[in-house]
């Protein structure tokens, strides 16, 4: 069965088995290593990507399940040298330490901004990050970054 | 492992009649982790996620009927007639999990710490499949076991609209599954209290709590359920789980709406 989907605005037709995990196809076949594998048990959120505009865990998705979908990875957020507002907010608020969880945090942040709008508060953000783990425990600045990123891009997130 | 994408529910059911270990795939948020852990190794994956006939919400005859493929995020947003169910759905997993996980998948799996089984039991729900309608009392048959036959496909679930209801759970901090979750509902004929996460045999009705609330007793005076019937693991012992049931009961009764 041939699987096709839109990946960062372009057509992708990987040849991996339809039952392969999306995160492994992204990383191993398509060379997009910005999406990370942390726990591989749907808990840490390092593998979050956007599927039809909503964050999902790509370690818990089969390739066949994204047939026809619109997938955006961390590599697809910036436009040329212009960072996505959520990426820029993470840079400016220093919303990262080692950086391993960051791609998934940015995707979760985009989801939070879409669901709650630009005026979302820190308590809501902290609660909605329940599916993302930062082993550096850098949550304070991650929450600040998502707050700033949501405010900067209210109503026009990816 | 062969992947199938049937066009109708009837075609999906037909696909389960051959193969050694066929499995339905909806959101995949139970099946895929189970496959990774080598707990499941289906030879046929039958993807029902494209079957629109298993989607949607309908308010009829005092029940809210929800299609089996409805995601937790959709119930959290869309079940306006039913705030307790909205709240419960908004507490499942995390936002990313709620964007994929489905009602039917949760019930078919009957994980002993899943949230929906408590709602089904407390709200006297009907589980409609391709071949039968199961009452809540008969549907759950011990952890990971249900009344579903091989190949039986859940179509929709009809939750009774209660006078008042609420759900409270104490989450495992990493997995977000319930160490104890208590769903309290006041129906016309009386109170129902269902507990998930804590019981040694999976979800159960806490009849002592139902009787106490029915007698007008304060929730804070209800003694814990028998610890011998609770589960015990590295996350929480049986006594602690029994105690958490009393705490969650008080919280749920305080949140009734």
mmCIF file of C-alpha atoms in Angstrom:
data_model
loop_
_atom_site.group_PDB
_atom_site.id
_atom_site.type_symbol
_atom_site.label_atom_id
_atom_site.label_comp_id
_atom_site.label_asym_id
_atom_site.label_seq_id
_atom_site.Cartn_x
_atom_site.Cartn_y
_atom_site.Cartn_z
ATOM 1 C CA UNK A 1 0.000 0.000 0.000
ATOM 2 C CA UNK A 2 1.462 3.366 -1.039
ATOM 3 C CA UNK A 3 1.255 6.053 1.638
ATOM 4 C CA UNK A 4 1.334 9.728 0.717
ATOM 5 C CA UNK A 5 1.028 12.796 2.866
ATOM 6 C CA UNK A 6 2.002 16.435 2.996
ATOM 7 C CA UNK A 7 5.172 16.967 4.991
ATOM 8 C CA UNK A 8 6.202 20.542 5.756
ATOM 9 C CA UNK A 9 4.269 21.729 2.725
ATOM 10 C CA UNK A 10 5.659 19.191 0.271
ATOM 11 C CA UNK A 11 4.466 15.793 -0.889
ATOM 12 C CA UNK A 12 6.081 12.841 0.848
ATOM 13 C CA UNK A 13 5.759 9.218 -0.288
ATOM 14 C CA UNK A 14 8.050 7.136 1.924
ATOM 15 C CA UNK A 15 8.611 3.496 1.020
ATOM 16 C CA UNK A 16 8.707 2.174 4.590
ATOM 17 C CA UNK A 17 6.170 -0.428 5.630
ATOM 18 C CA UNK A 18 2.750 1.145 6.394
ATOM 19 C CA UNK A 19 3.020 -0.284 9.914
ATOM 20 C CA UNK A 20 6.303 1.520 10.665
ATOM 21 C CA UNK A 21 6.161 4.200 13.343
ATOM 22 C CA UNK A 22 5.881 7.712 11.906
ATOM 23 C CA UNK A 23 8.749 9.019 14.054
ATOM 24 C CA UNK A 24 11.094 6.368 12.693
ATOM 25 C CA UNK A 25 10.099 7.084 9.104
ATOM 26 C CA UNK A 26 10.613 10.811 9.659
ATOM 27 C CA UNK A 27 14.049 10.318 11.169
ATOM 28 C CA UNK A 28 15.467 7.304 9.333
ATOM 29 C CA UNK A 29 13.983 7.489 5.851
ATOM 30 C CA UNK A 30 13.156 11.152 5.423
ATOM 31 C CA UNK A 31 16.179 12.478 7.334
ATOM 32 C CA UNK A 32 14.200 14.856 9.550
ATOM 33 C CA UNK A 33 15.967 14.252 12.850
ATOM 34 C CA UNK A 34 14.543 17.289 14.626
ATOM 35 C CA UNK A 35 11.673 15.134 15.880
ATOM 36 C CA UNK A 36 13.152 13.273 18.829
ATOM 37 C CA UNK A 37 12.515 9.893 20.427
ATOM 38 C CA UNK A 38 12.613 10.325 24.191
ATOM 39 C CA UNK A 39 10.611 7.689 26.036
ATOM 40 C CA UNK A 40 9.045 5.900 23.048
ATOM 41 C CA UNK A 41 6.047 5.163 25.311
ATOM 42 C CA UNK A 42 3.771 8.183 24.549
ATOM 43 C CA UNK A 43 4.679 9.980 27.754
ATOM 44 C CA UNK A 44 7.475 12.509 27.115
ATOM 45 C CA UNK A 45 6.251 14.420 24.051
ATOM 46 C CA UNK A 46 9.710 14.837 22.466
ATOM 47 C CA UNK A 47 8.257 13.312 19.277
ATOM 48 C CA UNK A 48 5.305 15.718 18.939
ATOM 49 C CA UNK A 49 4.474 16.790 15.404
ATOM 50 C CA UNK A 50 1.461 18.657 14.037
ATOM 51 C CA UNK A 51 -1.111 16.475 12.282
ATOM 52 C CA UNK A 52 -3.755 18.529 10.480
ATOM 53 C CA UNK A 53 -2.753 21.413 12.754
ATOM 54 C CA UNK A 54 -2.968 19.539 16.078
ATOM 55 C CA UNK A 55 -0.025 18.189 18.085
ATOM 56 C CA UNK A 56 0.181 14.396 18.258
ATOM 57 C CA UNK A 57 2.827 11.932 19.415
ATOM 58 C CA UNK A 58 4.588 10.523 16.364
ATOM 59 C CA UNK A 59 5.976 7.572 18.351
ATOM 60 C CA UNK A 60 2.403 6.342 18.720
ATOM 61 C CA UNK A 61 1.301 6.762 15.112
ATOM 62 C CA UNK A 62 1.769 4.321 12.283
ATOM 63 C CA UNK A 63 2.827 5.626 8.897
ATOM 64 C CA UNK A 64 -0.453 4.352 7.419
ATOM 65 C CA UNK A 65 -2.428 6.494 9.856
ATOM 66 C CA UNK A 66 -1.094 9.721 8.345
ATOM 67 C CA UNK A 67 -2.020 8.798 4.769
ATOM 68 C CA UNK A 68 -3.468 11.965 3.231
ATOM 69 C CA UNK A 69 -2.753 14.058 6.328
ATOM 70 C CA UNK A 70 -0.896 17.347 6.666
ATOM 71 C CA UNK A 71 2.165 16.782 8.873
ATOM 72 C CA UNK A 72 4.430 19.574 10.110
ATOM 73 C CA UNK A 73 7.670 18.843 11.954
ATOM 74 C CA UNK A 74 9.975 21.279 13.729
ATOM 75 C CA UNK A 75 11.897 21.675 10.439
ATOM 76 C CA UNK A 76 8.753 22.993 8.760
ATOM 77 C CA UNK A 77 7.927 25.850 11.121
ATOM 78 C CA UNK A 78 10.374 28.556 10.073
ATOM 79 C CA UNK A 79 9.939 30.405 6.806
ATOM 80 C CA UNK A 80 13.442 30.689 5.448
ATOM 81 C CA UNK A 81 15.471 32.513 8.090
ATOM 82 C CA UNK A 82 12.356 33.784 9.850
ATOM 83 C CA UNK A 83 11.582 31.680 12.875
ATOM 84 C CA UNK A 84 7.997 30.785 13.767
ATOM 85 C CA UNK A 85 6.825 33.071 16.621
ATOM 86 C CA UNK A 86 6.824 30.108 19.014
ATOM 87 C CA UNK A 87 10.405 29.201 18.079
ATOM 88 C CA UNK A 88 11.481 32.818 18.490
ATOM 89 C CA UNK A 89 9.818 32.961 21.909
ATOM 90 C CA UNK A 90 11.751 29.881 23.061
ATOM 91 C CA UNK A 91 14.979 31.540 21.892
ATOM 92 C CA UNK A 92 14.262 34.857 23.581
ATOM 93 C CA UNK A 93 12.883 33.435 26.849
ATOM 94 C CA UNK A 94 15.703 30.879 26.955
ATOM 95 C CA UNK A 95 13.053 28.176 27.050
ATOM 96 C CA UNK A 96 15.565 25.362 26.798
ATOM 97 C CA UNK A 97 18.582 23.904 28.498
ATOM 98 C CA UNK A 98 19.913 20.768 26.773
ATOM 99 C CA UNK A 99 17.355 21.196 23.998
ATOM 100 C CA UNK A 100 16.319 17.570 23.634
ATOM 101 C CA UNK A 101 12.665 18.135 24.544
ATOM 102 C CA UNK A 102 12.465 21.481 22.722
ATOM 103 C CA UNK A 103 10.987 20.399 19.365
ATOM 104 C CA UNK A 104 8.148 18.632 21.152
ATOM 105 C CA UNK A 105 7.663 21.545 23.540
ATOM 106 C CA UNK A 106 7.386 23.990 20.625
ATOM 107 C CA UNK A 107 4.749 21.791 18.987
ATOM 108 C CA UNK A 108 2.834 21.453 22.263
ATOM 109 C CA UNK A 109 3.085 25.248 22.663
ATOM 110 C CA UNK A 110 1.568 25.806 19.240
ATOM 111 C CA UNK A 111 -1.309 23.519 20.230
ATOM 112 C CA UNK A 112 -1.834 25.424 23.485
ATOM 113 C CA UNK A 113 -1.870 28.750 21.648
ATOM 114 C CA UNK A 114 -4.426 27.435 19.162
ATOM 115 C CA UNK A 115 -6.706 26.059 21.868
ATOM 116 C CA UNK A 116 -6.478 28.949 24.312
ATOM 117 C CA UNK A 117 -5.512 32.026 22.291
ATOM 118 C CA UNK A 118 -2.968 34.748 22.868
ATOM 119 C CA UNK A 119 -3.967 35.645 26.426
ATOM 120 C CA UNK A 120 -3.408 32.133 27.810
ATOM 121 C CA UNK A 121 -2.149 32.172 31.415
ATOM 122 C CA UNK A 122 0.821 30.412 32.969
ATOM 123 C CA UNK A 123 -1.317 28.038 35.057
ATOM 124 C CA UNK A 124 -3.146 26.806 31.969
ATOM 125 C CA UNK A 125 0.114 26.410 30.076
ATOM 126 C CA UNK A 126 1.712 24.446 32.919
ATOM 127 C CA UNK A 127 -1.330 22.179 33.104
ATOM 128 C CA UNK A 128 -1.471 21.638 29.352
ATOM 129 C CA UNK A 129 2.197 20.621 29.309
ATOM 130 C CA UNK A 130 1.234 17.452 31.169
ATOM 131 C CA UNK A 131 2.273 15.405 28.147
ATOM 132 C CA UNK A 132 5.767 16.869 27.808
ATOM 133 C CA UNK A 133 8.752 16.072 29.985
ATOM 134 C CA UNK A 134 11.896 18.206 30.365
ATOM 135 C CA UNK A 135 14.550 16.218 32.198
ATOM 136 C CA UNK A 136 16.535 19.430 32.792
ATOM 137 C CA UNK A 137 13.413 20.613 34.654
ATOM 138 C CA UNK A 138 13.535 23.913 32.771
ATOM 139 C CA UNK A 139 9.777 24.330 32.918
ATOM 140 C CA UNK A 140 9.691 27.900 34.238
ATOM 141 C CA UNK A 141 11.234 29.356 31.114
ATOM 142 C CA UNK A 142 9.376 26.937 28.856
ATOM 143 C CA UNK A 143 6.080 28.227 30.286
ATOM 144 C CA UNK A 144 7.267 31.830 29.829
ATOM 145 C CA UNK A 145 8.260 31.068 26.242
ATOM 146 C CA UNK A 146 4.891 29.546 25.382
ATOM 147 C CA UNK A 147 3.096 32.513 26.967
ATOM 148 C CA UNK A 148 5.152 34.938 24.879
ATOM 149 C CA UNK A 149 4.852 32.787 21.766
ATOM 150 C CA UNK A 150 1.082 32.571 22.104
ATOM 151 C CA UNK A 151 0.783 36.327 22.601
ATOM 152 C CA UNK A 152 3.030 37.035 19.602
ATOM 153 C CA UNK A 153 1.036 34.883 17.252
ATOM 154 C CA UNK A 154 -2.521 35.111 18.569
ATOM 155 C CA UNK A 155 -4.981 33.682 16.091
ATOM 156 C CA UNK A 156 -2.504 32.927 13.346
ATOM 157 C CA UNK A 157 -0.620 29.877 14.544
ATOM 158 C CA UNK A 158 0.698 27.355 12.013
ATOM 159 C CA UNK B 1 1.498 -7.988 9.861
ATOM 160 C CA UNK B 2 -0.881 -6.794 7.167
ATOM 161 C CA UNK B 3 -2.625 -3.452 7.248
ATOM 162 C CA UNK B 4 -6.225 -3.127 6.026
ATOM 163 C CA UNK B 5 -8.403 -0.073 5.563
ATOM 164 C CA UNK B 6 -12.039 -1.198 5.173
ATOM 165 C CA UNK B 7 -14.632 1.212 3.705
ATOM 166 C CA UNK B 8 -17.544 0.106 5.871
ATOM 167 C CA UNK B 9 -18.030 -1.304 9.356
ATOM 168 C CA UNK B 10 -19.451 -4.482 7.816
ATOM 169 C CA UNK B 11 -16.289 -4.904 5.760
ATOM 170 C CA UNK B 12 -14.175 -4.339 8.886
ATOM 171 C CA UNK B 13 -16.026 -7.044 10.788
ATOM 172 C CA UNK B 14 -15.713 -9.436 7.836
ATOM 173 C CA UNK B 15 -11.918 -8.939 7.867
ATOM 174 C CA UNK B 16 -11.739 -10.296 11.419
ATOM 175 C CA UNK B 17 -13.219 -13.650 10.437
ATOM 176 C CA UNK B 18 -9.897 -14.841 9.056
ATOM 177 C CA UNK B 19 -6.364 -14.370 10.333
ATOM 178 C CA UNK B 20 -4.870 -15.712 13.547
ATOM 179 C CA UNK B 21 -5.004 -12.555 15.651
ATOM 180 C CA UNK B 22 -6.781 -9.659 13.951
ATOM 181 C CA UNK B 23 -6.944 -6.283 15.735
ATOM 182 C CA UNK B 24 -8.973 -3.153 15.117
ATOM 183 C CA UNK B 25 -6.974 0.066 15.006
ATOM 184 C CA UNK B 26 -8.742 3.362 15.828
ATOM 185 C CA UNK B 27 -6.590 6.050 17.462
ATOM 186 C CA UNK B 28 -3.987 3.443 18.283
ATOM 187 C CA UNK B 29 -3.178 4.885 21.685
ATOM 188 C CA UNK B 30 -3.669 1.589 23.440
ATOM 189 C CA UNK B 31 -2.876 -0.886 20.689
ATOM 190 C CA UNK B 32 0.389 0.666 19.489
ATOM 191 C CA UNK B 33 1.946 0.889 22.993
ATOM 192 C CA UNK B 34 0.825 -2.718 23.599
ATOM 193 C CA UNK B 35 2.465 -3.801 20.338
ATOM 194 C CA UNK B 36 5.690 -1.977 21.223
ATOM 195 C CA UNK B 37 5.738 -3.739 24.585
ATOM 196 C CA UNK B 38 5.262 -7.072 22.741
ATOM 197 C CA UNK B 39 2.005 -7.614 24.577
ATOM 198 C CA UNK B 40 0.133 -7.751 21.262
ATOM 199 C CA UNK B 41 1.331 -9.073 17.926
ATOM 200 C CA UNK B 42 -1.644 -8.949 15.575
ATOM 201 C CA UNK B 43 -1.273 -10.443 12.107
ATOM 202 C CA UNK B 44 -4.029 -8.198 10.747
ATOM 203 C CA UNK B 45 -4.362 -4.515 11.569
ATOM 204 C CA UNK B 46 -7.820 -3.357 10.567
ATOM 205 C CA UNK B 47 -7.859 0.437 10.541
ATOM 206 C CA UNK B 48 -11.405 1.594 11.296
ATOM 207 C CA UNK B 49 -10.430 5.249 11.765
ATOM 208 C CA UNK B 50 -11.899 6.290 8.420
ATOM 209 C CA UNK B 51 -15.386 4.938 9.114
ATOM 210 C CA UNK B 52 -17.559 8.030 9.472
ATOM 211 C CA UNK B 53 -20.528 5.875 10.498
ATOM 212 C CA UNK B 54 -18.770 5.403 13.873
ATOM 213 C CA UNK B 55 -18.471 9.140 14.556
ATOM 214 C CA UNK B 56 -20.660 11.874 15.973
ATOM 215 C CA UNK B 57 -22.758 12.826 18.988
ATOM 216 C CA UNK B 58 -26.520 12.723 19.330
ATOM 217 C CA UNK B 59 -28.794 13.655 22.223
ATOM 218 C CA UNK B 60 -31.856 11.357 22.247
ATOM 219 C CA UNK B 61 -34.181 9.629 24.760
ATOM 220 C CA UNK B 62 -32.407 10.952 27.829
ATOM 221 C CA UNK B 63 -29.061 9.713 26.574
ATOM 222 C CA UNK B 64 -26.049 11.239 24.903
ATOM 223 C CA UNK B 65 -25.003 8.812 22.161
ATOM 224 C CA UNK B 66 -21.357 9.150 21.221
ATOM 225 C CA UNK B 67 -19.795 7.391 18.215
ATOM 226 C CA UNK B 68 -17.013 4.953 19.024
ATOM 227 C CA UNK B 69 -14.439 6.875 16.981
ATOM 228 C CA UNK B 70 -15.069 10.155 18.793
ATOM 229 C CA UNK B 71 -11.778 11.386 20.211
ATOM 230 C CA UNK B 72 -11.352 12.463 23.821
ATOM 231 C CA UNK B 73 -10.616 16.014 22.608
ATOM 232 C CA UNK B 74 -13.939 16.058 20.737
ATOM 233 C CA UNK B 75 -15.914 14.957 23.808
ATOM 234 C CA UNK B 76 -14.064 17.493 25.978
ATOM 235 C CA UNK B 77 -15.050 20.262 23.539
ATOM 236 C CA UNK B 78 -18.364 19.069 22.204
ATOM 237 C CA UNK B 79 -20.423 17.298 24.873
ATOM 238 C CA UNK B 80 -22.045 20.525 26.119
ATOM 239 C CA UNK B 81 -25.140 18.825 27.482
ATOM 240 C CA UNK B 82 -22.939 16.904 29.825
ATOM 241 C CA UNK B 83 -20.335 18.872 31.808
ATOM 242 C CA UNK B 84 -19.160 15.887 33.912
ATOM 243 C CA UNK B 85 -18.365 13.868 30.805
ATOM 244 C CA UNK B 86 -16.590 16.856 29.260
ATOM 245 C CA UNK B 87 -14.476 17.217 32.383
ATOM 246 C CA UNK B 88 -13.666 13.528 32.455
ATOM 247 C CA UNK B 89 -12.617 13.514 28.801
ATOM 248 C CA UNK B 90 -10.441 16.582 29.368
ATOM 249 C CA UNK B 91 -8.561 14.656 32.089
ATOM 250 C CA UNK B 92 -7.590 11.646 29.954
ATOM 251 C CA UNK B 93 -3.870 11.388 29.201
ATOM 252 C CA UNK B 94 -2.576 14.698 27.867
ATOM 253 C CA UNK B 95 -3.572 17.021 24.998
ATOM 254 C CA UNK B 96 -1.640 15.006 22.414
ATOM 255 C CA UNK B 97 -3.178 11.734 23.592
ATOM 256 C CA UNK B 98 -6.649 13.314 23.576
ATOM 257 C CA UNK B 99 -6.109 14.318 19.946
ATOM 258 C CA UNK B 100 -5.858 10.635 18.988
ATOM 259 C CA UNK B 101 -7.460 8.372 21.603
ATOM 260 C CA UNK B 102 -11.076 7.280 21.088
ATOM 261 C CA UNK B 103 -14.044 6.286 23.249
ATOM 262 C CA UNK B 104 -14.445 2.897 21.565
ATOM 263 C CA UNK B 105 -10.766 2.055 21.862
ATOM 264 C CA UNK B 106 -10.744 2.861 25.552
ATOM 265 C CA UNK B 107 -13.782 0.702 26.286
ATOM 266 C CA UNK B 108 -12.749 -2.257 24.134
ATOM 267 C CA UNK B 109 -9.434 -2.406 25.983
ATOM 268 C CA UNK B 110 -10.922 -2.002 29.483
ATOM 269 C CA UNK B 111 -7.626 -0.964 31.030
ATOM 270 C CA UNK B 112 -8.071 -1.139 34.815
ATOM 271 C CA UNK B 113 -6.951 2.498 35.105
ATOM 272 C CA UNK B 114 -8.805 3.967 32.111
ATOM 273 C CA UNK B 115 -11.330 6.748 32.770
ATOM 274 C CA UNK B 116 -14.222 5.927 30.429
ATOM 275 C CA UNK B 117 -15.176 2.620 32.080
ATOM 276 C CA UNK B 118 -16.067 4.554 35.258
ATOM 277 C CA UNK B 119 -18.335 6.866 33.260
ATOM 278 C CA UNK B 120 -20.017 3.947 31.492
ATOM 279 C CA UNK B 121 -20.743 2.188 34.780
ATOM 280 C CA UNK B 122 -21.853 5.286 36.706
ATOM 281 C CA UNK B 123 -24.056 6.551 33.870
ATOM 282 C CA UNK B 124 -25.741 3.188 33.202
ATOM 283 C CA UNK B 125 -24.584 3.414 29.604
ATOM 284 C CA UNK B 126 -25.469 1.144 26.694
ATOM 285 C CA UNK B 127 -22.651 -0.098 24.460
ATOM 286 C CA UNK B 128 -24.011 -0.698 20.960
ATOM 287 C CA UNK B 129 -21.960 -2.941 18.687
ATOM 288 C CA UNK B 130 -22.327 -4.416 15.207
ATOM 289 C CA UNK B 131 -24.268 -7.334 16.732
ATOM 290 C CA UNK B 132 -25.609 -6.475 20.207
ATOM 291 C CA UNK B 133 -26.406 -3.833 22.798
ATOM 292 C CA UNK B 134 -24.560 -4.410 26.049
ATOM 293 C CA UNK B 135 -25.673 -2.964 29.367
ATOM 294 C CA UNK B 136 -22.958 -1.385 31.469
ATOM 295 C CA UNK B 137 -23.347 -3.971 34.222
ATOM 296 C CA UNK B 138 -22.461 -6.835 31.894
ATOM 297 C CA UNK B 139 -19.905 -5.149 29.672
ATOM 298 C CA UNK B 140 -16.838 -5.104 31.933
ATOM 299 C CA UNK B 141 -15.617 -8.568 32.903
ATOM 300 C CA UNK B 142 -12.420 -8.018 34.854
ATOM 301 C CA UNK B 143 -9.360 -6.062 33.787
ATOM 302 C CA UNK B 144 -8.744 -6.108 30.019
ATOM 303 C CA UNK B 145 -11.801 -8.341 29.512
ATOM 304 C CA UNK B 146 -15.206 -7.283 28.176
ATOM 305 C CA UNK B 147 -18.385 -8.873 26.867
ATOM 306 C CA UNK B 148 -17.151 -8.275 23.296
ATOM 307 C CA UNK B 149 -16.807 -11.386 21.174
ATOM 308 C CA UNK B 150 -13.928 -11.846 18.737
ATOM 309 C CA UNK B 151 -14.397 -9.327 15.949
ATOM 310 C CA UNK B 152 -17.265 -7.490 17.651
ATOM 311 C CA UNK B 153 -17.024 -3.777 16.830
ATOM 312 C CA UNK B 154 -18.340 -1.000 19.101
ATOM 313 C CA UNK B 155 -20.485 1.434 17.111
ATOM 314 C CA UNK B 156 -21.602 3.938 19.738
ATOM 315 C CA UNK B 157 -22.219 4.384 23.450
ATOM 316 C CA UNK B 158 -25.329 5.912 25.012
ATOM 317 C CA UNK B 159 -24.670 7.628 28.340
ATOM 318 C CA UNK B 160 -27.736 8.457 30.444
ATOM 319 C CA UNK B 161 -27.967 12.155 31.208
ATOM 320 C CA UNK B 162 -27.918 12.341 35.013
ATOM 321 C CA UNK B 163 -29.450 14.976 37.273
ATOM 322 C CA UNK B 164 -25.969 15.728 38.511
ATOM 323 C CA UNK B 165 -22.587 14.076 38.069
ATOM 324 C CA UNK B 166 -18.875 14.637 38.581
ATOM 325 C CA UNK B 167 -15.575 12.818 38.173
ATOM 326 C CA UNK B 168 -12.428 13.160 40.236
ATOM 327 C CA UNK B 169 -9.201 11.283 39.828
ATOM 328 C CA UNK B 170 -5.801 11.040 41.405
ATOM 329 C CA UNK B 171 -3.362 10.656 38.526
ATOM 330 C CA UNK B 172 -0.156 8.757 38.311
ATOM 331 C CA UNK B 173 2.233 11.685 37.791
ATOM 332 C CA UNK B 174 3.938 10.303 34.661
ATOM 333 C CA UNK B 175 1.402 8.120 32.867
ATOM 334 C CA UNK B 176 -1.622 10.265 33.857
ATOM 335 C CA UNK B 177 -3.627 7.076 34.381
ATOM 336 C CA UNK B 178 -5.856 6.983 37.463
ATOM 337 C CA UNK B 179 -4.483 5.535 40.698
ATOM 338 C CA UNK B 180 -8.053 6.088 41.811
ATOM 339 C CA UNK B 181 -10.838 7.737 39.831
ATOM 340 C CA UNK B 182 -14.389 8.133 41.158
ATOM 341 C CA UNK B 183 -17.376 8.950 38.946
ATOM 342 C CA UNK B 184 -20.480 9.970 40.922
ATOM 343 C CA UNK B 185 -23.873 10.334 39.244
ATOM 344 C CA UNK B 186 -27.360 11.061 40.532
ATOM 345 C CA UNK B 187 -29.906 9.328 38.296
ATOM 346 C CA UNK B 188 -33.701 9.409 38.745
ATOM 347 C CA UNK B 189 -33.683 6.180 40.752
ATOM 348 C CA UNK B 190 -30.686 6.991 42.913
ATOM 349 C CA UNK B 191 -26.923 7.396 43.151
ATOM 350 C CA UNK B 192 -24.281 5.506 41.256
ATOM 351 C CA UNK B 193 -20.613 5.568 42.196
ATOM 352 C CA UNK B 194 -18.058 3.861 39.939
ATOM 353 C CA UNK B 195 -14.361 3.511 40.696
ATOM 354 C CA UNK B 196 -11.511 3.030 38.228
ATOM 355 C CA UNK B 197 -7.791 2.594 38.811
ATOM 356 C CA UNK B 198 -8.110 1.157 42.289
ATOM 357 C CA UNK B 199 -9.934 -2.161 42.040
ATOM 358 C CA UNK B 200 -8.065 -5.451 41.792
ATOM 359 C CA UNK B 201 -10.532 -6.638 39.132
ATOM 360 C CA UNK B 202 -10.784 -3.365 37.228
ATOM 361 C CA UNK B 203 -13.645 -0.873 37.292
ATOM 362 C CA UNK B 204 -16.357 -1.504 39.920
ATOM 363 C CA UNK B 205 -19.481 0.041 41.468
ATOM 364 C CA UNK B 206 -18.885 1.131 45.035
ATOM 365 C CA UNK B 207 -22.225 0.029 46.469
ATOM 366 C CA UNK B 208 -21.512 1.160 50.057
ATOM 367 C CA UNK B 209 -20.875 4.695 48.829
ATOM 368 C CA UNK B 210 -24.047 4.587 46.701
ATOM 369 C CA UNK B 211 -26.110 3.501 49.704
ATOM 370 C CA UNK B 212 -24.547 6.151 51.936
ATOM 371 C CA UNK B 213 -25.236 8.982 49.477
ATOM 372 C CA UNK B 214 -28.758 7.600 48.986
ATOM 373 C CA UNK B 215 -29.320 7.747 52.747
ATOM 374 C CA UNK B 216 -28.259 11.374 52.769
ATOM 375 C CA UNK B 217 -24.957 10.675 54.482
ATOM 376 C CA UNK B 218 -22.124 13.162 54.048
ATOM 377 C CA UNK B 219 -19.476 11.918 51.601
ATOM 378 C CA UNK B 220 -16.773 12.592 54.176
ATOM 379 C CA UNK B 221 -18.269 9.911 56.456
ATOM 380 C CA UNK B 222 -18.125 7.107 53.874
ATOM 381 C CA UNK B 223 -15.497 4.545 54.940
ATOM 382 C CA UNK B 224 -12.944 3.290 52.377
ATOM 383 C CA UNK B 225 -13.715 0.217 50.277
ATOM 384 C CA UNK B 226 -12.227 -3.108 51.400
ATOM 385 C CA UNK B 227 -8.460 -2.927 50.791
ATOM 386 C CA UNK B 228 -8.410 -6.655 50.024
ATOM 387 C CA UNK B 229 -10.318 -5.891 46.821
ATOM 388 C CA UNK B 230 -7.909 -3.126 45.730
ATOM 389 C CA UNK B 231 -4.907 -3.546 43.440
ATOM 390 C CA UNK B 232 -1.391 -3.055 44.707
ATOM 391 C CA UNK B 233 1.740 -2.290 42.695
ATOM 392 C CA UNK B 234 4.929 -0.194 42.799
ATOM 393 C CA UNK B 235 2.874 2.975 42.299
ATOM 394 C CA UNK B 236 0.441 2.542 45.189
ATOM 395 C CA UNK B 237 -0.424 -0.103 47.770
ATOM 396 C CA UNK B 238 -3.938 -1.433 48.371
ATOM 397 C CA UNK B 239 -4.542 0.549 51.587
ATOM 398 C CA UNK B 240 -3.432 3.759 49.903
ATOM 399 C CA UNK B 241 -5.673 3.129 46.887
ATOM 400 C CA UNK B 242 -8.629 2.423 49.208
ATOM 401 C CA UNK B 243 -7.935 5.706 51.009
ATOM 402 C CA UNK B 244 -7.662 7.587 47.700
ATOM 403 C CA UNK B 245 -11.177 6.357 46.840
ATOM 404 C CA UNK B 246 -12.561 8.243 49.847
ATOM 405 C CA UNK B 247 -10.631 11.390 48.918
ATOM 406 C CA UNK B 248 -11.785 11.279 45.298
ATOM 407 C CA UNK B 249 -15.375 10.594 46.406
ATOM 408 C CA UNK B 250 -15.381 13.745 48.540
ATOM 409 C CA UNK B 251 -13.855 15.745 45.709
ATOM 410 C CA UNK B 252 -16.372 14.450 43.148
ATOM 411 C CA UNK B 253 -19.372 15.085 45.417
ATOM 412 C CA UNK B 254 -18.084 18.610 45.987
ATOM 413 C CA UNK B 255 -17.870 19.162 42.222
ATOM 414 C CA UNK B 256 -21.355 17.854 41.318
ATOM 415 C CA UNK B 257 -23.033 19.814 38.551
#
